[in-house]
Amino acid sequence: MNLDFERKLTLPPRDRAHWHAPAAHPGPLLYLAWGQRQYGLSPIPVTRHEGWVYAAIESGTPTLVRANHRDSVRAKTILILGPECAFGWADEGEKTSRLLVSTWRAPLLTPLAKLPANAALQFSFSPAELGEWQRLHALCRIEARRDDDQTARVLNALQILIEAQLVRLGVEKRNAFGDELLAQALEWIGAHLETRQPLARLADYLGVSSATVQRMFDERLGASVMKVVADLRRREADRMLAQKGTTIKEVAFRLGYSHPHDFSRAYQKQTGRPPKSAK
């Protein structure tokens, strides 16, 4: 655990949208933050936090600063950060990002309650899933401001809905690599052999992180995504080269190469023979 770091909530500048519970507040919700941030101008120092932080990056690429490293977090990412995970935020210059953050006293759903107190997890999400997160966060803001004798019950219900989304995003997509998801991945690769960033684009299409896609290929196929892409490109190259009248230039451009000699070099490296031998 990061006991060297104090436990403290560092608030953003007063004009940045946020809410925090009063010191004697007994409810489940401790903190909410939303809207635009400029962590290059107003960084958040590395500290431990009360409660569990669930943060969705709507836009931008803020830097998550932890004890021993810094990670640029891309948009459409949700983070789960335990109370013993010391972290802060930074960014470059005046770059902006938009976040939706909620901090809860303790997890309610079992898969999250079983996580270690120093947990630091991240998952990608789709636009539809972001929309659901935005709606739930807005309801949390409304209820926190209302603060009547029903607020604690309503916030508990909202926390369950938020954590159910996290479980679906994280646990199910990380562990349930079924035939359908793999089939979708292979179909997409076959239809986009020309892309120069197959792993990142495939992860966007499937709505999961690049690490999740890579792990699925490792577990189900015993090969990396790039190895599978290279094999499918080679098969497509062989198919096209076998057709009468197809030029090496046409094959190269179909497979995303800027120049025919780049394709020829890659083909010979993979197969041990020049492309013209396949004709």
GROMACS .gro file of C-alpha atoms in nm:
model
  279
    1MET     CA    1   0.000   0.000   0.000
    2ASN     CA    2   0.109   0.359  -0.063
    3LEU     CA    3   0.134   0.459   0.304
    4ASP     CA    4   0.392   0.726   0.216
    5PHE     CA    5   0.114   0.935   0.061
    6GLU     CA    6  -0.130   1.126   0.278
    7ARG     CA    7  -0.501   1.060   0.254
    8LYS     CA    8  -0.655   1.380   0.129
    9LEU     CA    9  -0.918   1.507  -0.113
   10THR     CA   10  -0.770   1.785  -0.326
   11LEU     CA   11  -1.053   1.993  -0.464
   12PRO     CA   12  -1.037   2.151  -0.812
   13PRO     CA   13  -1.046   2.531  -0.856
   14ARG     CA   14  -1.369   2.673  -0.712
   15ASP     CA   15  -1.512   2.754  -1.054
   16ARG     CA   16  -1.479   2.392  -1.177
   17ALA     CA   17  -1.791   2.181  -1.138
   18HIS     CA   18  -1.782   1.953  -0.834
   19TRP     CA   19  -1.966   1.854  -0.515
   20HIS     CA   20  -1.830   1.705  -0.197
   21ALA     CA   21  -2.015   1.573   0.106
   22PRO     CA   22  -1.998   1.770   0.432
   23ALA     CA   23  -1.754   1.631   0.688
   24ALA     CA   24  -2.028   1.473   0.901
   25HIS     CA   25  -2.225   1.341   0.603
   26PRO     CA   26  -2.332   0.978   0.669
   27GLY     CA   27  -2.439   0.894   0.314
   28PRO     CA   28  -2.271   0.659   0.065
   29LEU     CA   29  -2.157   0.930  -0.178
   30LEU     CA   30  -1.846   1.132  -0.091
   31TYR     CA   31  -1.758   1.333  -0.402
   32LEU     CA   32  -1.871   1.420  -0.754
   33ALA     CA   33  -1.679   1.598  -1.031
   34TRP     CA   34  -1.783   1.672  -1.386
   35GLY     CA   35  -1.710   1.900  -1.679
   36GLN     CA   36  -1.390   2.046  -1.819
   37ARG     CA   37  -1.051   2.023  -1.651
   38GLN     CA   38  -0.704   2.163  -1.731
   39TYR     CA   39  -0.471   1.950  -1.525
   40GLY     CA   40  -0.166   2.110  -1.684
   41LEU     CA   41  -0.265   2.440  -1.522
   42SER     CA   42  -0.424   2.294  -1.207
   43PRO     CA   43  -0.272   1.950  -1.143
   44ILE     CA   44  -0.403   1.721  -0.869
   45PRO     CA   45  -0.120   1.595  -0.644
   46VAL     CA   46  -0.072   1.224  -0.576
   47THR     CA   47  -0.262   1.125  -0.260
   48ARG     CA   48  -0.464   0.840  -0.122
   49HIS     CA   49  -0.839   0.896  -0.109
   50GLU     CA   50  -1.133   0.817   0.113
   51GLY     CA   51  -1.359   0.572  -0.063
   52TRP     CA   52  -1.361   0.421  -0.411
   53VAL     CA   53  -1.318   0.643  -0.715
   54TYR     CA   54  -1.502   0.566  -1.041
   55ALA     CA   55  -1.389   0.804  -1.317
   56ALA     CA   56  -1.499   0.820  -1.682
   57ILE     CA   57  -1.291   1.016  -1.933
   58GLU     CA   58  -1.531   1.181  -2.179
   59SER     CA   59  -1.268   1.362  -2.386
   60GLY     CA   60  -0.901   1.452  -2.383
   61THR     CA   61  -0.601   1.248  -2.269
   62PRO     CA   62  -0.523   1.344  -1.908
   63THR     CA   63  -0.227   1.182  -1.735
   64LEU     CA   64  -0.298   0.955  -1.438
   65VAL     CA   65  -0.001   1.003  -1.204
   66ARG     CA   66   0.076   0.722  -0.961
   67ALA     CA   67   0.363   0.643  -0.725
   68ASN     CA   68   0.600   0.498  -0.984
   69HIS     CA   69   0.461   0.585  -1.325
   70ARG     CA   70   0.244   0.811  -1.539
   71ASP     CA   71  -0.022   0.686  -1.780
   72SER     CA   72  -0.194   0.889  -2.050
   73VAL     CA   73  -0.560   0.790  -2.030
   74ARG     CA   74  -0.751   0.818  -2.355
   75ALA     CA   75  -1.114   0.921  -2.394
   76LYS     CA   76  -1.384   0.653  -2.357
   77THR     CA   77  -1.206   0.497  -2.060
   78ILE     CA   78  -1.346   0.422  -1.714
   79LEU     CA   79  -1.116   0.389  -1.413
   80ILE     CA   80  -1.171   0.210  -1.082
   81LEU     CA   81  -0.930   0.333  -0.814
   82GLY     CA   82  -0.931   0.191  -0.461
   83PRO     CA   83  -0.875   0.396  -0.143
   84GLU     CA   84  -0.515   0.273  -0.106
   85CYS     CA   85  -0.424   0.354  -0.467
   86ALA     CA   86  -0.240   0.685  -0.444
   87PHE     CA   87  -0.295   0.887  -0.761
   88GLY     CA   88  -0.325   1.236  -0.903
   89TRP     CA   89  -0.383   1.408  -1.237
   90ALA     CA   90  -0.160   1.607  -1.474
   91ASP     CA   91  -0.163   1.716  -1.838
   92GLU     CA   92   0.032   1.916  -2.094
   93GLY     CA   93   0.007   2.295  -2.090
   94GLU     CA   94  -0.346   2.421  -2.145
   95LYS     CA   95  -0.485   2.096  -2.285
   96THR     CA   96  -0.840   2.025  -2.170
   97SER     CA   97  -1.025   1.710  -2.081
   98ARG     CA   98  -1.373   1.624  -1.958
   99LEU     CA   99  -1.435   1.377  -1.677
  100LEU     CA  100  -1.722   1.229  -1.478
  101VAL     CA  101  -1.604   1.125  -1.132
  102SER     CA  102  -1.792   0.975  -0.839
  103THR     CA  103  -1.637   0.862  -0.511
  104TRP     CA  104  -1.826   0.617  -0.290
  105ARG     CA  105  -1.770   0.514   0.070
  106ALA     CA  106  -1.756   0.140  -0.013
  107PRO     CA  107  -1.855  -0.088  -0.304
  108LEU     CA  108  -2.195  -0.255  -0.282
  109LEU     CA  109  -2.166  -0.525  -0.550
  110THR     CA  110  -1.961  -0.834  -0.468
  111PRO     CA  111  -1.723  -0.830  -0.772
  112LEU     CA  112  -1.610  -0.480  -0.674
  113ALA     CA  113  -1.612  -0.542  -0.299
  114LYS     CA  114  -1.365  -0.828  -0.359
  115LEU     CA  115  -1.110  -0.600  -0.526
  116PRO     CA  116  -0.797  -0.512  -0.323
  117ALA     CA  117  -0.793  -0.169  -0.161
  118ASN     CA  118  -0.506  -0.061  -0.390
  119ALA     CA  119  -0.692  -0.163  -0.708
  120ALA     CA  120  -0.632   0.042  -1.024
  121LEU     CA  121  -0.835  -0.089  -1.319
  122GLN     CA  122  -0.940   0.064  -1.648
  123PHE     CA  123  -1.186  -0.038  -1.918
  124SER     CA  124  -1.295   0.105  -2.252
  125PHE     CA  125  -1.660   0.177  -2.321
  126SER     CA  126  -1.884   0.247  -2.618
  127PRO     CA  127  -2.076   0.571  -2.690
  128ALA     CA  128  -2.398   0.403  -2.571
  129GLU     CA  129  -2.231   0.299  -2.246
  130LEU     CA  130  -2.099   0.653  -2.200
  131GLY     CA  131  -2.453   0.784  -2.242
  132GLU     CA  132  -2.573   0.556  -1.962
  133TRP     CA  133  -2.286   0.671  -1.739
  134GLN     CA  134  -2.372   1.037  -1.810
  135ARG     CA  135  -2.738   0.980  -1.716
  136LEU     CA  136  -2.649   0.805  -1.390
  137HIS     CA  137  -2.397   1.075  -1.298
  138ALA     CA  138  -2.656   1.347  -1.364
  139LEU     CA  139  -2.903   1.170  -1.134
  140CYS     CA  140  -2.635   1.152  -0.863
  141ARG     CA  141  -2.583   1.529  -0.890
  142ILE     CA  142  -2.955   1.596  -0.863
  143GLU     CA  143  -2.994   1.370  -0.562
  144ALA     CA  144  -2.684   1.505  -0.384
  145ARG     CA  145  -2.822   1.859  -0.410
  146ARG     CA  146  -3.168   1.748  -0.296
  147ASP     CA  147  -3.040   1.595   0.030
  148ASP     CA  148  -3.364   1.493   0.201
  149ASP     CA  149  -3.467   1.187   0.404
  150GLN     CA  150  -3.480   0.972   0.089
  151THR     CA  151  -3.142   1.074  -0.053
  152ALA     CA  152  -2.935   0.795   0.103
  153ARG     CA  153  -3.172   0.527  -0.034
  154VAL     CA  154  -3.175   0.680  -0.381
  155LEU     CA  155  -2.796   0.715  -0.386
  156ASN     CA  156  -2.759   0.351  -0.281
  157ALA     CA  157  -2.979   0.253  -0.576
  158LEU     CA  158  -2.778   0.471  -0.814
  159GLN     CA  159  -2.453   0.325  -0.682
  160ILE     CA  160  -2.581  -0.025  -0.756
  161LEU     CA  161  -2.669   0.079  -1.113
  162ILE     CA  162  -2.326   0.240  -1.162
  163GLU     CA  163  -2.144  -0.062  -1.023
  164ALA     CA  164  -2.354  -0.298  -1.233
  165GLN     CA  165  -2.231  -0.109  -1.539
  166LEU     CA  166  -1.872  -0.138  -1.416
  167VAL     CA  167  -1.912  -0.512  -1.363
  168ARG     CA  168  -2.054  -0.553  -1.714
  169LEU     CA  169  -1.780  -0.340  -1.867
  170GLY     CA  170  -1.498  -0.496  -1.672
  171VAL     CA  171  -1.563  -0.844  -1.544
  172GLU     CA  172  -1.780  -0.970  -1.828
  173LYS     CA  173  -1.576  -0.821  -2.112
  174ARG     CA  174  -1.244  -0.913  -1.955
  175ASN     CA  175  -1.338  -1.275  -1.885
  176ALA     CA  176  -1.613  -1.377  -2.127
  177PHE     CA  177  -1.428  -1.419  -2.456
  178GLY     CA  178  -1.699  -1.612  -2.636
  179ASP     CA  179  -1.708  -1.733  -2.994
  180GLU     CA  180  -1.926  -1.440  -3.101
  181LEU     CA  181  -1.680  -1.172  -2.988
  182LEU     CA  182  -1.386  -1.351  -3.149
  183ALA     CA  183  -1.585  -1.400  -3.471
  184GLN     CA  184  -1.665  -1.027  -3.479
  185ALA     CA  185  -1.298  -0.946  -3.434
  186LEU     CA  186  -1.181  -1.175  -3.714
  187GLU     CA  187  -1.455  -1.053  -3.947
  188TRP     CA  188  -1.355  -0.692  -3.883
  189ILE     CA  189  -0.987  -0.763  -3.947
  190GLY     CA  190  -1.070  -0.939  -4.273
  191ALA     CA  191  -1.270  -0.637  -4.390
  192HIS     CA  192  -1.004  -0.384  -4.286
  193LEU     CA  193  -0.671  -0.536  -4.386
  194GLU     CA  194  -0.552  -0.195  -4.504
  195THR     CA  195  -0.566  -0.027  -4.162
  196ARG     CA  196  -0.230   0.077  -4.022
  197GLN     CA  197  -0.343   0.058  -3.658
  198PRO     CA  198  -0.534  -0.270  -3.647
  199LEU     CA  199  -0.517  -0.328  -3.271
  200ALA     CA  200  -0.635   0.021  -3.171
  201ARG     CA  201  -0.907   0.035  -3.438
  202LEU     CA  202  -1.031  -0.316  -3.353
  203ALA     CA  203  -1.049  -0.227  -2.983
  204ASP     CA  204  -1.257   0.081  -3.071
  205TYR     CA  205  -1.491  -0.132  -3.283
  206LEU     CA  206  -1.544  -0.393  -3.011
  207GLY     CA  207  -1.576  -0.132  -2.736
  208VAL     CA  208  -1.303  -0.281  -2.517
  209SER     CA  209  -0.942  -0.188  -2.439
  210SER     CA  210  -0.649  -0.287  -2.659
  211ALA     CA  211  -0.516  -0.499  -2.372
  212THR     CA  212  -0.846  -0.688  -2.356
  213VAL     CA  213  -0.837  -0.760  -2.730
  214GLN     CA  214  -0.476  -0.877  -2.708
  215ARG     CA  215  -0.556  -1.107  -2.418
  216MET     CA  216  -0.854  -1.255  -2.604
  217PHE     CA  217  -0.632  -1.342  -2.903
  218ASP     CA  218  -0.362  -1.485  -2.677
  219GLU     CA  219  -0.611  -1.702  -2.486
  220ARG     CA  220  -0.828  -1.814  -2.778
  221LEU     CA  221  -0.581  -1.829  -3.068
  222GLY     CA  222  -0.241  -1.845  -2.902
  223ALA     CA  223  -0.120  -1.557  -3.120
  224SER     CA  224  -0.098  -1.180  -3.103
  225VAL     CA  225  -0.336  -0.956  -3.295
  226MET     CA  226  -0.053  -0.841  -3.521
  227LYS     CA  227   0.044  -1.202  -3.598
  228VAL     CA  228  -0.315  -1.281  -3.698
  229VAL     CA  229  -0.332  -0.964  -3.910
  230ALA     CA  230  -0.005  -1.055  -4.082
  231ASP     CA  231  -0.132  -1.407  -4.159
  232LEU     CA  232  -0.460  -1.278  -4.301
  233ARG     CA  233  -0.277  -1.020  -4.510
  234ARG     CA  234  -0.047  -1.289  -4.647
  235ARG     CA  235  -0.345  -1.509  -4.742
  236GLU     CA  236  -0.517  -1.216  -4.912
  237ALA     CA  237  -0.194  -1.134  -5.094
  238ASP     CA  238  -0.163  -1.495  -5.217
  239ARG     CA  239  -0.526  -1.491  -5.332
  240MET     CA  240  -0.485  -1.166  -5.525
  241LEU     CA  241  -0.147  -1.257  -5.673
  242ALA     CA  242  -0.293  -1.582  -5.806
  243GLN     CA  243  -0.545  -1.384  -6.011
  244LYS     CA  244  -0.439  -1.314  -6.365
  245GLY     CA  245  -0.357  -0.950  -6.431
  246THR     CA  246  -0.328  -0.841  -6.067
  247THR     CA  247  -0.022  -0.623  -6.011
  248ILE     CA  248   0.197  -0.612  -5.704
  249LYS     CA  249   0.108  -0.243  -5.673
  250GLU     CA  250  -0.265  -0.328  -5.651
  251VAL     CA  251  -0.199  -0.586  -5.381
  252ALA     CA  252   0.019  -0.345  -5.185
  253PHE     CA  253  -0.243  -0.070  -5.182
  254ARG     CA  254  -0.522  -0.316  -5.091
  255LEU     CA  255  -0.322  -0.419  -4.784
  256GLY     CA  256  -0.246  -0.064  -4.671
  257TYR     CA  257   0.113  -0.025  -4.788
  258SER     CA  258   0.217   0.319  -4.918
  259HIS     CA  259   0.471   0.174  -5.162
  260PRO     CA  260   0.487  -0.160  -5.346
  261HIS     CA  261   0.844  -0.225  -5.232
  262ASP     CA  262   0.729  -0.201  -4.866
  263PHE     CA  263   0.481  -0.479  -4.935
  264SER     CA  264   0.739  -0.685  -5.124
  265ARG     CA  265   0.981  -0.659  -4.834
  266ALA     CA  266   0.719  -0.760  -4.577
  267TYR     CA  267   0.591  -1.047  -4.792
  268GLN     CA  268   0.939  -1.190  -4.848
  269LYS     CA  269   1.023  -1.158  -4.479
  270GLN     CA  270   0.711  -1.354  -4.384
  271THR     CA  271   0.715  -1.618  -4.657
  272GLY     CA  272   1.081  -1.639  -4.757
  273ARG     CA  273   0.998  -1.574  -5.122
  274PRO     CA  274   0.926  -1.266  -5.338
  275PRO     CA  275   0.564  -1.182  -5.428
  276LYS     CA  276   0.618  -1.258  -5.796
  277SER     CA  277   0.674  -1.624  -5.706
  278ALA     CA  278   0.307  -1.651  -5.607
  279LYS     CA  279   0.191  -1.559  -5.955
   0.00000   0.00000   0.00000
